[in-house]
Amino acid sequence: MFEQLQKKWKVNSLQLALILCTFAIGGSATGFAGKKIMNALAIGQDWLWTLVYILLITIIWPMAVILISIPFGQYSFFIKYIRKIGNKIGIGEKSQEPEVMSRESGVGTKEIRLAIFASGGGSNAAKIIDHFHSHPAVKVALIASNNPNAGAFAVAEKNHISTLFINKKVFFSENSYINELKSTKIDFIILAGFLWKLPSVLIREYPGKIVNIHPALLPKYGGKGMYGHYVHEAVIASKERESGITIHYADELYDHGKVIFQATCPVLENDTTETLAERIHALEHEHYPKIIEQVLKG
Ligand code: GRF
């Protein structure tokens, strides 16, 4: 039940505990204040007493939880929560944000929900999350990895994003993780340093909706074994004067699929694998989030 609440409210376990405390204390404070005021009013008739009491606690409760949320550091959660209730019962102010609603609400334009698949450090995942942080129509809803120690999981935790660990057997021979993607209502998959070839079942579920980034100018320096430092080593060994990044749709083959975007950078005389990797990473961080946004706009 607690896990479901965490997912629903997109909070970590500490925040969930603080939110529940706020609800509990807010509820008790409302009851206490309500009774005090009712005693002072000394209303005789039962029906009137009940009516006034209900009205009173309806007014006191939001104020109480908002006040109590402040020392618990949960003000922004509760202000949104109360506004949402207000909107539902038709007394809230209209949101200033554009009308982009999630699928759950079933109203307005559908929000696009992204899953990022990452096996390594997760620096691209972090940039993508930052880019879409307060985007009105796109949300990074899930971080998936085949590596339990992936840096991307730490990035997910910091940003309160749900995570999904996929082991090899599940990825290549079961569909349970696809069910998970579906139940999380994922619309689009972003590969950001994900090292496994994609099974056809996944491609079929997300046709034209999976993009990948490769740290070289494809079709050169791609394919099996061409990842991370191996790519840059090969580029330097071939005395290339130029390298770059390729963003492309993913298919069942490694580093294959229609190219969406490429950007280049020089390979310098004294470049090492590390210095080139750094230049390429900077290029990825600059372009990947923006290109994803363009792809999503169609
Ligand atoms: C990037 O260089 C990307 O091109 C490749 O894997 C690397 C991931 O880096 N596919 P990071 O984990 O995002 O830092």
XYZ file of N, CA, C and O and ligand atoms in Angstrom, residues 118-128 151-152 191-195 212-216 226-228 231-232 244-246 255 277 280-281 284-285 288, ligand 1:
166
model
N 19.222 2.983 -19.238
C 20.642 3.353 -19.132
C 21.394 2.290 -18.341
O 20.904 1.825 -17.320
N 22.581 1.933 -18.829
C 23.357 0.905 -18.127
C 24.502 1.490 -17.312
O 25.073 0.832 -16.462
N 24.880 2.740 -17.627
C 26.136 3.241 -17.051
C 25.962 4.407 -16.105
O 25.089 4.413 -15.235
N 26.816 5.429 -16.326
C 26.893 6.566 -15.409
C 25.603 7.356 -15.294
O 25.285 7.903 -14.245
N 24.891 7.483 -16.399
C 23.597 8.172 -16.363
C 23.671 9.676 -16.537
O 22.722 10.376 -16.226
N 24.812 10.180 -17.096
C 24.891 11.645 -17.246
C 23.885 12.141 -18.276
O 23.293 13.211 -18.102
N 23.659 11.367 -19.334
C 22.646 11.785 -20.318
C 21.252 11.719 -19.705
O 20.435 12.607 -19.931
N 21.004 10.665 -18.937
C 19.700 10.545 -18.275
C 19.450 11.781 -17.411
O 18.361 12.367 -17.433
N 20.493 12.212 -16.672
C 20.340 13.377 -15.792
C 20.000 14.629 -16.605
O 19.130 15.418 -16.213
N 20.672 14.797 -17.745
C 20.410 15.985 -18.589
C 18.987 15.964 -19.134
O 18.318 16.990 -19.219
N 18.533 14.766 -19.517
C 17.179 14.652 -20.088
C 16.139 14.968 -19.001
O 15.176 15.686 -19.228
N 24.544 4.370 -12.446
C 24.448 5.739 -11.928
C 23.056 6.300 -12.175
O 22.565 7.149 -11.427
N 22.423 5.802 -13.239
C 21.084 6.301 -13.586
C 20.075 6.042 -12.457
O 19.130 6.809 -12.276
N 17.009 5.487 -25.106
C 18.189 4.717 -24.709
C 19.333 5.709 -24.488
O 19.638 6.511 -25.372
N 19.926 5.663 -23.307
C 21.015 6.590 -23.002
C 22.139 5.772 -22.364
O 22.262 5.714 -21.143
N 22.885 5.098 -23.229
C 23.967 4.264 -22.721
C 23.454 2.901 -22.284
O 23.981 2.314 -21.334
N 22.436 2.394 -22.971
C 21.918 1.058 -22.652
C 22.644 0.052 -23.542
O 22.681 0.208 -24.761
N 23.226 -0.983 -22.924
C 24.191 -1.790 -23.666
C 23.639 -3.021 -24.378
O 24.337 -3.641 -25.149
N 18.009 6.126 -29.724
C 19.293 5.807 -29.094
C 20.294 6.901 -29.434
O 20.130 7.624 -30.411
N 21.315 7.002 -28.599
C 22.418 7.910 -28.921
C 23.694 7.095 -28.972
O 23.912 6.196 -28.147
N 24.531 7.394 -29.964
C 25.790 6.675 -30.112
C 26.931 7.698 -30.171
O 26.805 8.718 -30.849
N 28.045 7.406 -29.495
C 29.094 8.424 -29.392
C 30.070 8.429 -30.571
O 31.294 8.525 -30.377
N 29.553 8.326 -31.784
C 30.396 8.413 -32.992
C 29.478 8.718 -34.165
O 28.255 8.746 -34.013
N 31.140 -2.004 -29.933
C 31.483 -0.583 -30.102
C 30.678 0.252 -29.101
O 29.593 0.757 -29.411
N 31.187 0.322 -27.903
C 30.542 1.146 -26.890
C 31.616 1.752 -26.002
O 32.762 1.281 -25.988
N 31.245 2.830 -25.316
C 32.146 3.487 -24.365
C 33.505 3.781 -24.968
O 33.609 4.232 -26.114
N 34.814 2.816 -28.628
C 34.487 3.653 -29.796
C 35.595 4.690 -29.984
O 36.156 4.834 -31.077
N 35.923 5.384 -28.905
C 36.906 6.472 -29.018
C 38.298 5.929 -29.337
O 39.052 6.544 -30.098
N 31.942 12.502 -33.447
C 30.693 13.195 -33.126
C 29.684 12.276 -32.490
O 30.043 11.240 -31.907
N 28.424 12.658 -32.619
C 27.345 11.861 -32.020
C 26.275 11.570 -33.073
O 26.112 12.341 -34.016
N 25.594 10.465 -32.883
C 24.466 10.128 -33.757
C 23.263 9.801 -32.875
O 23.367 8.973 -31.960
N 23.196 -0.187 -32.953
C 23.525 1.098 -33.592
C 23.044 1.196 -35.025
O 23.757 1.658 -35.926
N 36.326 11.423 -25.171
C 35.048 11.034 -24.549
C 34.387 12.242 -23.892
O 33.167 12.421 -23.980
N 32.854 14.452 -26.514
C 31.645 13.808 -27.068
C 30.485 13.898 -26.061
O 29.352 14.199 -26.429
N 30.800 13.668 -24.803
C 29.767 13.752 -23.768
C 29.136 15.155 -23.752
O 27.917 15.304 -23.634
N 26.770 15.421 -26.496
C 25.540 14.652 -26.214
C 24.618 15.437 -25.285
O 23.420 15.545 -25.534
N 25.231 15.985 -24.220
C 24.416 16.718 -23.239
C 23.759 17.944 -23.871
O 22.643 18.316 -23.524
N 21.116 15.991 -27.013
C 20.166 14.870 -26.889
C 18.789 15.318 -26.363
O 17.765 15.033 -26.988
C 27.086 7.897 -24.080
O 28.337 8.217 -24.570
C 26.187 7.365 -25.175
O 26.507 7.872 -26.428
C 26.457 5.889 -25.172
O 26.655 5.569 -23.823
C 27.163 6.705 -23.133
C 26.323 6.900 -21.901
O 26.877 7.851 -21.050
N 25.404 5.162 -25.823
P 26.137 8.290 -19.732
O 25.880 7.024 -18.941
O 24.869 8.958 -20.119
O 27.077 9.216 -19.039
